[in-house]
XYZ file of N, CA and C in Angstrom:
840
model
N 12.491 23.409 4.449
C 12.516 22.932 5.818
C 11.371 23.275 6.734
N 10.852 24.658 6.669
C 9.647 25.127 7.413
C 8.519 24.308 7.020
N 8.446 24.043 5.641
C 7.308 23.220 5.153
C 7.167 21.883 5.718
N 8.434 21.239 5.784
C 8.456 19.914 6.330
C 8.219 19.895 7.763
N 8.722 20.860 8.413
C 8.375 21.043 9.935
C 6.959 21.153 10.248
N 6.087 21.940 9.579
C 4.743 22.091 9.756
C 3.868 20.837 9.373
N 4.460 20.208 8.164
C 3.762 18.992 7.927
C 3.952 17.874 8.810
N 5.128 17.829 9.527
C 5.472 16.956 10.627
C 4.489 17.203 11.721
N 4.254 18.440 12.164
C 3.499 18.763 13.312
C 2.121 18.485 13.021
N 1.651 18.717 11.862
C 0.265 18.327 11.435
C -0.006 16.938 11.484
N 1.074 16.124 10.985
C 0.817 14.647 11.069
C 0.768 14.075 12.516
N 1.643 14.640 13.515
C 1.534 14.187 14.911
C 0.295 14.648 15.352
N -0.245 15.874 15.102
C -1.517 16.262 15.651
C -2.704 15.392 15.155
N -2.438 15.037 13.857
C -3.615 13.981 13.262
C -3.659 12.643 14.166
N -2.431 12.143 14.433
C -2.256 10.883 15.144
C -2.758 11.033 16.634
N -2.520 12.255 17.164
C -2.968 12.523 18.479
C -4.529 12.632 18.495
N -5.060 13.151 17.540
C -6.638 13.197 17.662
C -7.127 11.934 17.204
N -6.490 11.208 16.480
C -6.911 9.697 16.376
C -6.945 8.986 17.591
N -5.788 9.121 18.396
C -5.837 8.302 19.662
C -6.996 8.913 20.599
N -7.276 10.106 20.732
C -8.249 10.688 21.316
C -9.658 9.952 20.961
N -9.731 9.809 19.610
C -11.083 9.216 19.076
C -11.080 7.812 19.668
N -9.971 7.105 19.679
C -9.900 5.732 20.213
C -10.087 5.531 21.790
N -9.814 6.711 22.534
C -10.008 6.753 23.866
C -11.430 7.018 24.227
N -12.116 7.793 23.292
C -13.402 8.135 23.570
C -14.345 6.855 23.354
N -13.841 6.059 22.478
C -14.697 4.791 22.212
C -14.317 3.721 23.347
N -13.368 3.934 24.135
C -12.884 3.077 25.092
C -13.569 3.241 26.423
N -14.438 4.342 26.587
C -15.101 4.635 27.707
C -15.899 3.481 28.060
N -16.079 2.990 29.363
C -16.773 1.895 29.864
C -18.188 2.173 29.438
N -18.813 1.153 28.733
C -20.308 1.376 28.305
C -20.255 1.733 26.958
N -19.358 2.298 26.387
C -19.243 2.627 25.001
C -18.468 1.601 24.266
N -17.463 1.222 24.925
C -16.387 0.273 24.191
C -17.106 -0.986 23.652
N -18.018 -1.726 24.599
C -18.666 -2.819 24.409
C -20.112 -2.925 24.913
N -20.954 -2.075 24.344
C -22.305 -2.124 24.888
C -22.972 -3.640 25.002
N -23.620 -3.956 26.093
C -24.129 -5.241 26.345
C -24.764 -5.961 25.143
N -25.590 -5.113 24.578
C -26.445 -5.759 23.226
C -25.431 -6.040 22.159
N -24.312 -5.304 22.015
C -23.380 -5.769 21.053
C -22.621 -7.184 21.119
N -22.458 -7.574 22.240
C -21.646 -8.673 22.738
C -22.470 -10.035 22.452
N -23.619 -9.841 22.172
C -24.449 -11.110 22.030
C -24.143 -11.864 20.795
N -23.486 -11.170 19.910
C -23.049 -12.010 18.505
C -21.610 -11.656 18.144
N -20.847 -12.541 17.698
C -19.623 -12.271 17.330
C -19.539 -11.311 16.158
N -20.407 -11.257 15.232
C -20.634 -10.379 14.132
C -20.693 -8.947 14.505
N -21.785 -8.719 15.432
C -21.946 -7.511 15.813
C -20.792 -6.815 16.649
N -19.979 -7.713 17.435
C -19.113 -7.184 18.257
C -17.890 -6.865 17.336
N -17.610 -7.660 16.315
C -16.485 -7.360 15.298
C -16.893 -6.129 14.605
N -18.126 -5.825 14.183
C -18.519 -4.603 13.408
C -18.363 -3.427 14.356
N -18.640 -3.537 15.764
C -18.397 -2.556 16.670
C -16.910 -2.126 16.786
N -16.152 -3.156 16.838
C -14.689 -2.837 16.773
C -14.041 -2.346 15.633
N -14.750 -2.535 14.582
C -14.175 -1.955 13.205
C -14.652 -0.459 13.238
N -15.803 -0.169 13.804
C -16.350 1.253 13.872
C -15.577 2.113 14.715
N -14.890 1.569 15.792
C -14.157 2.492 16.641
C -13.105 3.288 15.964
N -11.963 2.454 15.219
C -11.059 3.269 14.475
C -11.584 4.065 13.424
N -12.653 3.629 12.729
C -13.287 4.597 11.608
C -13.686 5.978 12.321
N -14.354 5.768 13.474
C -14.842 7.028 14.126
C -13.624 7.854 14.434
N -12.574 7.328 14.902
C -11.321 8.092 15.232
C -10.724 8.656 14.084
N -10.668 8.054 13.036
C -10.171 8.428 11.665
C -10.960 9.641 11.154
N -12.305 9.554 11.241
C -13.197 10.508 10.710
C -13.173 11.891 11.632
N -13.043 11.630 12.897
C -12.910 12.724 13.786
C -11.654 13.429 13.549
N -10.516 12.692 13.543
C -9.213 13.435 13.345
C -9.247 14.221 12.056
N -9.697 13.578 10.994
C -9.727 14.240 9.823
C -10.592 15.381 9.613
N -11.784 15.442 10.325
C -12.694 16.624 10.297
C -12.022 17.755 11.026
N -11.323 17.503 12.218
C -10.815 18.479 12.857
C -9.651 19.211 12.142
N -8.951 18.348 11.419
C -7.671 18.789 10.720
C -8.040 19.625 9.602
N -9.154 19.030 8.815
C -9.682 19.829 7.590
C -10.281 21.033 7.900
N -11.095 21.105 9.057
C -11.939 22.300 9.148
C -11.175 23.338 9.887
N -10.581 22.891 11.115
C -9.947 23.903 11.895
C -8.460 24.216 11.746
N -7.764 23.163 11.260
C -6.315 23.333 11.000
C -6.079 23.918 9.551
N -6.633 23.086 8.466
C -6.396 23.485 7.178
C -7.323 24.699 6.607
N -8.481 24.922 7.528
C -9.325 25.886 7.118
C -10.102 25.629 5.872
N -10.253 24.221 5.423
C -11.066 23.884 4.298
C -10.209 24.097 3.114
N -9.007 24.412 3.292
C -8.096 24.511 1.975
C -7.659 23.140 1.563
N -7.863 22.198 2.297
C -7.630 20.782 1.843
C -8.869 19.939 1.854
N -8.844 19.319 0.916
C -10.286 18.600 0.750
C -9.997 16.996 0.390
N -11.061 16.238 0.905
C -11.039 14.831 0.541
C -12.251 14.498 -0.124
N -12.169 14.063 -1.478
C -13.333 13.688 -2.189
C -13.791 12.153 -2.008
N -14.897 11.866 -1.500
C -15.153 10.452 -1.461
C -15.594 10.090 -2.921
N -16.250 10.758 -3.710
C -16.410 10.411 -5.092
C -16.662 11.609 -5.944
N -16.583 11.377 -7.211
C -16.784 12.510 -8.213
C -17.864 12.212 -9.242
N -17.571 10.986 -10.011
C -18.406 10.484 -10.723
C -19.025 9.137 -10.264
N -20.061 9.132 -9.391
C -20.426 7.910 -8.713
C -20.474 6.671 -9.578
N -21.342 6.766 -10.838
C -21.280 5.607 -11.583
C -20.067 5.050 -12.066
N -19.140 6.066 -12.620
C -17.839 5.646 -13.043
C -17.040 4.946 -11.876
N -16.981 5.595 -10.839
C -16.155 5.163 -9.662
C -16.508 3.993 -9.106
N -17.840 3.576 -9.033
C -18.384 2.353 -8.640
C -18.088 1.346 -9.677
N -18.309 1.481 -10.891
C -18.027 0.527 -11.961
C -16.558 0.338 -12.143
N -15.634 1.287 -11.989
C -14.201 1.061 -12.159
C -13.793 0.280 -10.776
N -14.302 0.682 -9.641
C -13.610 -0.138 -8.390
C -14.298 -1.577 -8.459
N -15.426 -1.863 -8.956
C -16.001 -3.174 -9.116
C -15.262 -4.008 -10.003
N -14.920 -3.405 -11.153
C -14.426 -4.042 -12.292
C -12.764 -4.335 -11.785
N -12.074 -3.396 -11.325
C -10.746 -3.699 -10.834
C -10.673 -4.687 -9.734
N -11.701 -4.559 -8.925
C -11.602 -5.402 -7.643
C -11.834 -6.786 -8.094
N -12.773 -7.111 -9.004
C -13.128 -8.498 -9.421
C -11.998 -9.105 -10.201
N -11.618 -8.224 -11.203
C -10.294 -8.591 -11.754
C -9.043 -8.933 -11.030
N -8.848 -8.045 -10.103
C -7.718 -8.192 -9.138
C -7.779 -9.538 -8.498
N -8.726 -9.912 -7.643
C -8.939 -10.826 -6.925
C -9.314 -12.161 -7.898
N -9.911 -12.075 -8.941
C -10.204 -13.195 -9.754
C -9.093 -13.677 -10.485
N -8.230 -12.827 -11.073
C -7.114 -13.391 -11.671
C -6.110 -13.859 -10.703
N -5.918 -13.198 -9.446
C -5.038 -13.909 -8.597
C -5.409 -15.155 -8.005
N -6.714 -15.408 -7.707
C -7.022 -16.852 -7.435
C -6.863 -17.776 -8.528
N -7.227 -17.345 -9.663
C -6.927 -18.287 -10.881
C -5.389 -18.705 -11.047
N -4.656 -17.509 -10.839
C -3.143 -17.821 -11.022
C -2.615 -18.685 -9.759
N -3.122 -18.359 -8.650
C -2.680 -18.995 -7.412
C -3.092 -20.539 -7.482
N -4.336 -20.922 -7.946
C -4.694 -22.119 -7.855
C -4.591 -22.936 -9.047
N -3.562 -22.498 -9.984
C -3.372 -22.999 -11.224
C -2.902 -24.604 -11.123
N -3.378 -25.465 -12.036
C -3.236 -26.604 -11.853
C -4.108 -27.639 -10.994
N -3.704 -28.672 -10.549
C -4.430 -29.612 -9.676
C -4.207 -29.555 -8.228
N -3.668 -28.318 -7.831
C -3.102 -28.159 -6.360
C -4.267 -27.571 -5.604
N -5.359 -27.071 -6.209
C -6.253 -26.339 -5.313
C -7.297 -27.225 -4.521
N -7.461 -26.923 -3.295
C -8.377 -27.688 -2.396
C -9.213 -26.595 -1.914
N -10.732 -26.856 -2.255
C -11.512 -25.795 -1.630
C -12.365 -26.213 -0.412
N -12.257 -27.425 0.011
C -13.080 -27.650 1.239
C -14.555 -27.722 1.041
N -15.289 -27.910 2.055
C -16.760 -27.767 1.959
C -17.249 -26.465 2.443
N -18.319 -26.012 1.998
C -18.975 -24.665 2.276
C -19.552 -24.786 3.643
N -19.386 -23.767 4.366
C -19.847 -23.601 5.822
C -21.008 -22.564 5.917
N -21.779 -22.553 6.989
C -22.891 -21.444 7.218
C -22.281 -20.594 8.168
N -22.489 -19.253 7.614
C -21.923 -18.170 8.615
C -23.048 -17.249 9.035
N -23.673 -17.533 10.299
C -24.775 -16.498 10.785
C -24.314 -15.108 10.758
N -25.422 -14.379 10.377
C -25.210 -12.878 10.181
C -24.061 -12.519 9.329
N -24.055 -13.302 8.048
C -23.033 -13.016 7.038
C -22.951 -11.632 6.568
N -24.161 -11.081 6.351
C -24.232 -9.613 5.922
C -23.605 -8.659 6.926
N -23.563 -8.899 8.312
C -22.943 -8.078 9.380
C -21.498 -8.302 9.079
N -21.050 -9.569 9.016
C -19.568 -9.596 8.768
C -19.015 -8.928 7.495
N -19.973 -8.923 6.481
C -19.616 -8.211 5.222
C -19.542 -6.694 5.537
N -20.521 -6.112 6.273
C -20.489 -4.685 6.563
C -19.075 -4.506 7.398
N -18.656 -5.398 8.361
C -17.589 -5.259 9.160
C -16.336 -5.079 8.291
N -16.377 -5.920 7.259
C -15.165 -5.844 6.209
C -15.140 -4.478 5.577
N -16.419 -4.102 5.088
C -16.361 -2.669 4.387
C -16.072 -1.614 5.244
N -16.473 -1.565 6.518
C -15.915 -0.498 7.429
C -14.515 -0.542 7.706
N -14.013 -1.803 7.839
C -12.439 -1.843 8.071
C -11.647 -1.226 6.802
N -12.133 -1.590 5.663
C -11.552 -1.097 4.413
C -11.592 0.411 4.366
N -12.871 0.958 4.682
C -13.082 2.356 4.613
C -12.093 3.079 5.608
N -12.078 2.439 6.755
C -11.095 3.055 7.841
C -9.641 3.170 7.217
N -9.056 1.913 6.822
C -7.793 1.755 6.198
C -7.621 2.922 5.108
N -8.492 3.035 4.110
C -8.146 4.017 3.033
C -8.274 5.424 3.369
N -9.253 5.692 4.324
C -9.288 7.098 4.802
C -8.259 7.607 5.608
N -7.763 6.539 6.403
C -6.681 6.850 7.327
C -5.383 6.958 6.544
N -4.955 6.072 5.504
C -3.967 6.276 4.904
C -3.918 7.082 3.692
N -4.963 7.111 2.886
C -4.857 7.885 1.703
C -5.927 8.925 1.636
N -6.328 9.242 2.867
C -7.343 10.592 2.972
C -6.470 11.809 3.405
N -6.536 12.322 4.605
C -5.897 13.480 4.981
C -4.330 13.451 4.901
N -3.757 12.312 5.368
C -2.298 12.182 5.421
C -1.796 12.332 3.982
N -2.413 11.524 3.042
C -1.829 11.371 1.675
C -1.905 12.771 1.096
N -2.988 13.642 1.311
C -3.218 14.881 0.751
C -2.422 15.969 1.309
N -2.055 15.847 2.633
C -1.175 16.813 3.311
C 0.273 16.742 2.831
N 0.701 15.332 2.678
C 2.084 15.006 2.349
C 2.364 15.397 0.823
N 1.324 15.196 -0.048
C 1.360 15.397 -1.353
C 1.336 17.024 -1.712
N 0.540 17.788 -0.961
C 0.470 19.120 -1.231
C 1.910 19.752 -0.606
N 2.472 19.374 0.459
C 3.615 20.054 0.925
C 4.846 19.130 0.589
N 4.869 18.248 -0.252
C 6.075 17.556 -0.720
C 5.801 17.293 -2.185
N 5.518 15.985 -2.517
C 5.244 15.849 -3.916
C 4.514 14.399 -3.875
N 3.971 13.971 -5.079
C 3.121 12.675 -5.131
C 4.052 11.491 -4.911
N 5.278 11.326 -5.317
C 6.051 10.155 -5.047
C 6.328 10.048 -3.329
N 6.469 11.051 -2.762
C 6.742 11.113 -1.382
C 5.479 10.615 -0.520
N 4.348 11.156 -1.143
C 3.142 10.732 -0.556
C 2.752 9.324 -0.669
N 3.131 8.849 -1.739
C 2.932 7.384 -2.036
C 3.908 6.515 -1.103
N 5.087 6.968 -1.060
C 6.148 6.227 -0.357
C 5.695 6.275 1.148
N 5.501 7.409 1.790
C 5.241 7.338 3.108
C 3.873 6.603 3.488
N 2.860 6.861 2.821
C 1.605 6.183 3.086
C 1.645 4.674 2.969
N 2.502 4.341 2.062
C 2.588 2.828 1.578
C 3.398 2.306 2.917
N 4.442 2.839 3.352
C 5.001 2.518 4.644
C 3.986 2.305 5.811
N 3.261 3.394 5.809
C 2.145 3.353 6.956
C 1.238 2.148 6.597
N 0.779 2.110 5.484
C -0.233 0.799 5.100
C 0.500 -0.549 5.391
N 1.829 -0.569 5.042
C 2.472 -1.882 5.253
C 2.507 -2.159 6.910
N 2.907 -1.049 7.569
C 2.897 -1.179 9.154
C 1.688 -1.595 9.520
N 0.502 -1.252 8.977
C -0.773 -1.620 9.506
C -1.077 -3.174 9.368
N -0.255 -3.797 8.505
C -0.426 -5.136 8.174
C 0.845 -5.895 8.628
N 1.079 -5.678 9.929
C 2.445 -6.321 10.577
C 2.552 -7.596 10.508
N 1.289 -8.482 10.275
C 1.481 -9.978 10.303
C 2.233 -10.393 9.121
N 2.297 -9.501 7.957
C 3.018 -9.811 6.702
C 4.398 -10.203 7.143
N 5.061 -9.412 8.028
C 6.436 -9.614 8.351
C 6.768 -10.844 9.030
N 5.942 -11.603 9.646
C 6.078 -12.812 10.262
C 5.988 -13.873 9.058
N 5.407 -13.557 7.990
C 5.122 -14.753 6.965
C 6.435 -14.690 6.005
N 7.199 -13.552 5.963
C 8.157 -13.654 4.913
C 8.314 -12.475 4.025
N 9.374 -12.322 3.121
C 9.610 -11.147 2.318
C 8.566 -11.011 1.258
N 8.011 -12.013 0.550
C 6.992 -11.905 -0.409
C 5.791 -11.186 0.042
N 5.146 -11.710 1.093
C 3.927 -11.115 1.636
C 4.156 -9.460 1.971
N 5.303 -9.265 2.455
C 5.707 -7.841 2.682
C 5.597 -7.081 1.380
N 6.311 -7.595 0.415
C 6.342 -6.968 -0.927
C 4.923 -6.863 -1.581
N 4.076 -7.859 -1.401
C 2.819 -7.876 -1.882
C 2.072 -6.805 -1.280
N 2.045 -6.507 -0.095
C 1.421 -5.484 0.731
C 1.723 -4.121 0.090
N 3.090 -4.063 -0.122
C 3.733 -2.821 -0.534
C 3.084 -2.519 -1.938
N 3.152 -3.515 -2.833
C 2.811 -3.266 -4.050
C 1.124 -2.996 -4.220
N 0.535 -3.649 -3.316
C -0.954 -3.497 -3.237
C -1.270 -1.916 -2.925
N -0.596 -1.412 -1.929
C -0.829 -0.121 -1.665
C -0.417 0.799 -2.794
N 0.688 0.631 -3.525
C 1.160 1.441 -4.569
C 0.054 1.494 -5.623
N -0.511 0.247 -5.962
C -1.591 0.012 -7.077
C -2.792 0.935 -6.516
N -3.096 0.845 -5.409
C -4.301 1.691 -4.879
C -4.175 3.019 -4.897
N -2.953 3.435 -4.525
C -2.602 4.898 -4.406
C -2.600 5.399 -5.844
N -2.229 4.708 -6.832
C -2.327 5.152 -8.136
C -3.736 5.121 -8.763
N -4.559 4.274 -8.243
C -6.009 4.348 -8.589
C -6.645 5.562 -7.971
N -6.168 5.939 -6.720
C -6.751 7.083 -6.163
C -6.348 8.288 -7.029
N -5.118 8.511 -7.405
C -4.679 9.573 -8.340
C -5.418 9.641 -9.584
N -5.685 8.454 -10.179
C -6.237 8.435 -11.440
C -7.800 8.828 -11.469
N -8.592 8.516 -10.380
C -9.920 8.903 -10.125
C -10.162 10.286 -9.503
N -9.131 10.582 -8.595
C -9.250 11.765 -7.822
C -10.173 11.630 -6.672
N -10.519 10.461 -6.221
C -11.433 10.362 -4.998
C -11.052 8.895 -4.347
N -11.827 8.677 -3.176
C -11.487 7.391 -2.541
C -12.446 6.302 -2.888
N -13.491 6.527 -3.586
C -14.692 5.510 -3.795
C -13.979 4.388 -4.530
N -13.483 4.497 -5.563
C -12.934 3.360 -6.516
C -11.898 2.528 -5.546
N -10.848 3.150 -4.938
C -10.035 2.487 -4.112
C -10.611 1.741 -3.058
N -11.706 2.289 -2.325
C -12.326 1.606 -1.303
C -13.198 0.388 -1.877
N -13.767 0.413 -3.023
C -14.440 -0.598 -3.550
C -13.554 -1.797 -4.005
N -12.530 -1.492 -4.787
C -11.463 -2.492 -5.113
C -10.960 -3.126 -3.975
N -10.482 -2.435 -3.036
C -9.845 -2.935 -1.834
C -10.917 -3.822 -1.055
N -12.150 -3.485 -0.892
C -13.209 -4.270 -0.363
C -13.488 -5.589 -0.995
N -13.467 -5.604 -2.337
C -13.768 -6.844 -3.132
C -12.564 -7.775 -2.785
N -11.380 -7.215 -2.660
C -10.236 -8.132 -2.431
C -10.315 -8.716 -1.083
N -10.709 -7.905 -0.124
C -10.781 -8.559 1.434
C -12.055 -9.305 1.501
N -13.205 -9.113 0.827
C -14.477 -9.839 1.084
C -14.314 -11.133 0.296
N -13.977 -10.957 -0.822
C -13.797 -12.437 -1.559
C -12.693 -13.199 -0.983
N -11.567 -12.527 -0.780
C -10.413 -13.268 -0.193
C -10.573 -13.771 1.090
N -11.255 -12.765 1.978
C -11.228 -13.349 3.409
C -12.576 -14.049 3.819
N -13.571 -13.470 3.436
C -14.939 -13.887 4.030
C -15.351 -15.197 3.028
N -15.073 -15.241 1.845
C -15.577 -16.243 0.962
C -14.661 -17.269 0.839
N -13.338 -17.092 0.346
C -12.569 -18.235 0.161
C -11.469 -18.522 1.367
N -11.238 -17.432 2.234
C -10.458 -17.778 3.282
C -8.961 -17.772 2.827
N -8.672 -17.011 1.785
C -7.383 -16.868 1.294
C -6.609 -15.627 1.647
N -7.325 -14.692 2.195
C -6.638 -13.578 2.661
C -6.808 -13.362 4.174
N -5.823 -12.843 4.772
C -5.690 -12.923 6.258
C -6.549 -11.606 6.720
N -7.626 -11.833 7.534
C -8.355 -10.710 8.182
C -8.073 -11.007 9.576
N -8.689 -10.317 10.525
C -8.665 -10.418 12.051
C -8.934 -11.890 12.229
N -8.359 -12.484 13.286
C -8.552 -13.941 13.489
C -10.020 -14.366 13.797
N -10.794 -13.469 14.159
C -12.188 -13.930 14.459
C -13.198 -13.979 13.235
N -12.621 -13.414 12.080
C -13.533 -13.478 10.867
C -13.752 -14.959 10.458
N -14.743 -15.217 10.009
C -14.995 -16.628 9.506
C -14.833 -16.652 7.996
N -14.894 -17.788 7.349
C -14.895 -17.656 5.864
C -15.834 -19.008 5.489
N -16.460 -18.762 4.309
C -17.417 -19.625 3.714
C -16.758 -21.060 3.339
N -15.399 -20.761 2.686
C -14.637 -21.846 2.409
C -13.352 -21.693 2.939
N -12.463 -22.634 2.970
C -11.100 -22.529 3.441
C -10.107 -23.079 2.205
N -9.829 -22.223 1.124
C -9.123 -22.689 0.140
C -7.654 -22.858 0.471
N -7.105 -23.802 -0.083
C -5.673 -24.034 0.151
C -4.907 -24.470 -1.143
N -3.850 -24.310 -1.152
C -3.047 -24.651 -2.508
C -1.651 -25.380 -1.987
N -1.504 -26.654 -2.370
C -0.386 -27.351 -2.180
C 0.863 -27.077 -3.135
N 1.989 -27.447 -2.900
C 3.088 -27.277 -3.744
C 4.108 -26.195 -3.290
N 4.752 -25.403 -4.097
C 5.801 -24.593 -3.821
C 5.354 -23.562 -3.010
N 6.093 -23.076 -1.887
C 5.569 -21.916 -1.144
C 5.545 -20.872 -1.994
N 6.506 -20.563 -2.989
C 6.284 -19.388 -3.997
C 4.862 -19.129 -4.624
N 4.384 -20.442 -4.974
C 3.059 -20.433 -5.505
C 1.966 -20.355 -4.520
N 2.143 -21.219 -3.408
C 0.885 -21.326 -2.425
C 0.905 -20.129 -1.426
N 2.004 -19.507 -1.205
C 2.228 -18.500 -0.270
C 2.511 -18.809 1.099
N 2.474 -20.221 1.387
C 2.813 -20.546 2.849
C 1.736 -20.336 3.480
N 2.152 -19.799 4.836
C 0.971 -19.492 5.922
C 0.302 -18.279 5.396
N 0.859 -17.417 4.627
C 0.127 -16.214 4.128
C -0.742 -16.449 3.062
N -0.892 -17.649 2.532
C -1.818 -18.029 1.514
C -1.695 -17.171 0.274
N -2.810 -16.521 -0.140
C -2.827 -15.907 -1.466
C -1.873 -14.561 -1.456
N -1.884 -13.961 -0.201
C -1.028 -12.670 -0.163
C 0.439 -13.088 -0.058
N 0.814 -14.251 0.072
C 2.270 -14.584 0.101
C 2.752 -15.242 -1.096
N 1.839 -15.346 -2.272
C 2.027 -15.974 -3.507
C 2.907 -15.099 -4.507
N 3.928 -15.608 -5.144
C 4.653 -14.861 -6.192
C 3.685 -14.398 -7.310
N 2.554 -15.265 -7.463
C 1.528 -14.914 -8.523
C 0.920 -13.543 -8.221
N 0.542 -13.234 -7.006
C 0.027 -12.052 -6.537
C 1.002 -10.837 -6.938
N 2.238 -11.052 -6.616
C 3.249 -9.984 -6.848
C 3.419 -9.742 -8.446
N 3.332 -10.771 -9.192
C 3.507 -10.481 -10.705
C 2.239 -9.732 -10.963
N 0.999 -10.093 -10.498
C -0.200 -9.473 -10.887
C -0.222 -7.874 -10.336
N 0.329 -7.706 -9.171
C 0.265 -6.235 -8.739
C 1.214 -5.492 -9.530
N 2.378 -5.947 -10.009
C 3.314 -5.173 -10.769
C 2.734 -4.852 -12.008
N 1.956 -5.964 -12.707
C 1.209 -5.592 -13.944
C 0.244 -4.573 -13.787
N -0.584 -4.503 -12.720
C -1.571 -3.560 -12.377
C -0.974 -2.108 -12.235
N 0.202 -2.131 -11.500
C 0.914 -0.860 -11.295
C 1.326 -0.324 -12.572
N 1.806 -1.171 -13.377
C 2.389 -0.624 -14.749
C 1.222 -0.212 -15.487
N 0.150 -0.781 -15.644
C -1.077 -0.447 -16.324
C -1.631 0.786 -15.808
N -1.644 1.015 -14.428
C -2.144 2.175 -13.856
C -1.346 3.392 -14.025
N 0.002 3.195 -14.047
C 0.867 4.242 -14.477
C 0.807 4.715 -15.731
N 0.541 3.715 -16.645
C 0.329 4.178 -18.247
C -0.969 4.972 -18.241
N -1.927 4.676 -17.688
C -3.263 5.461 -17.713
C -2.876 6.809 -17.045
N -2.274 6.887 -16.059
C -1.950 8.236 -15.322
C -1.100 9.009 -16.501
N -0.192 8.445 -16.983
C 0.632 9.202 -18.014
C -0.008 9.666 -19.106
N -1.052 8.867 -19.734
C -1.962 9.231 -20.664
C -2.856 10.377 -20.226
N -3.149 10.357 -19.105
C -4.049 11.534 -18.506
C -3.420 12.737 -18.429
N -2.059 12.826 -17.978
C -1.339 13.903 -17.901
C -0.973 14.410 -19.248
N -0.776 13.631 -20.199
C -0.563 14.068 -21.635
C -1.773 14.709 -22.261
N -2.941 14.144 -21.832
C -4.202 14.591 -22.483
C -4.745 15.870 -21.689
N -4.604 15.849 -20.472
C -5.082 17.009 -19.577
C -4.128 17.940 -19.110
N -2.822 17.636 -19.062
C -1.793 18.428 -18.485
C -1.604 18.368 -16.974
N -2.383 17.595 -16.411
C -2.245 17.290 -14.949
C -3.035 16.053 -14.601
N -2.739 15.659 -13.277
C -3.609 14.699 -12.606
C -4.516 15.215 -11.569
N -5.012 14.484 -10.945
C -5.991 14.926 -9.903
C -5.120 16.060 -9.008
N -5.780 17.185 -8.748
C -5.179 18.117 -7.930
C -4.937 17.534 -6.299
N -4.123 18.346 -5.621
C -3.853 17.859 -4.249
C -5.014 18.018 -3.503
N -5.931 18.902 -3.746
C -7.355 18.935 -3.015
C -8.299 18.101 -3.619
N -8.047 16.612 -3.723
C -8.982 15.916 -4.395
C -10.159 15.542 -3.480
């Protein structure tokens, strides 16, 4: 009970520090510098940097002054392996999902559009993904895992991750389940690699290809897309208003990836006797 109480207090402190970081970025002149407002892309990038700053600030304070460096977050361990694994899984994840989603003659791709400052939009997506992964699977994940256990850490952070994608609740039960299974898959990837780099890259590939390129993944409303892919037919396949993330095809794929990643973790435990320690 005492461990639960202190974990709860630390979680509240983390969220309080995060809010302080947001308030710092809301100071007039800092919130939207004049030169940032000139382009939609730079403004969106600035908006994505704000919660990332708050997340890094809260994490640094908690890790250094509260945890006394006894808890650690690894961004990477083996960069070449982690980048390769993240890229491979991300490409397979979004690639197979799009192929399954657009199976048959129901896919409509539309015409390609020009997006000014596309690289800045791409950077904004990356910053958003880093923020989400660090916020959900950074300090909070390790805190709960250390003072509870791994399944509890996955459960609580998945609930948090799902809550951050509140739009899914308006689209129906399948989009919500897809967000939940996506979070579980990425959490298992975190445990397997012991660092955040591979999960960040896989998540980024999903959002960048699905959001900026094909327009099949819901990002913030002001994000553009090169194409606007749609699928006609059954809402279970097309996903309805949620498009790709509302499709039953994605749910099946996510469950397969979870099963595969669970098998990899089990094999790792049998081989080494443990998975990544709580101080990853």
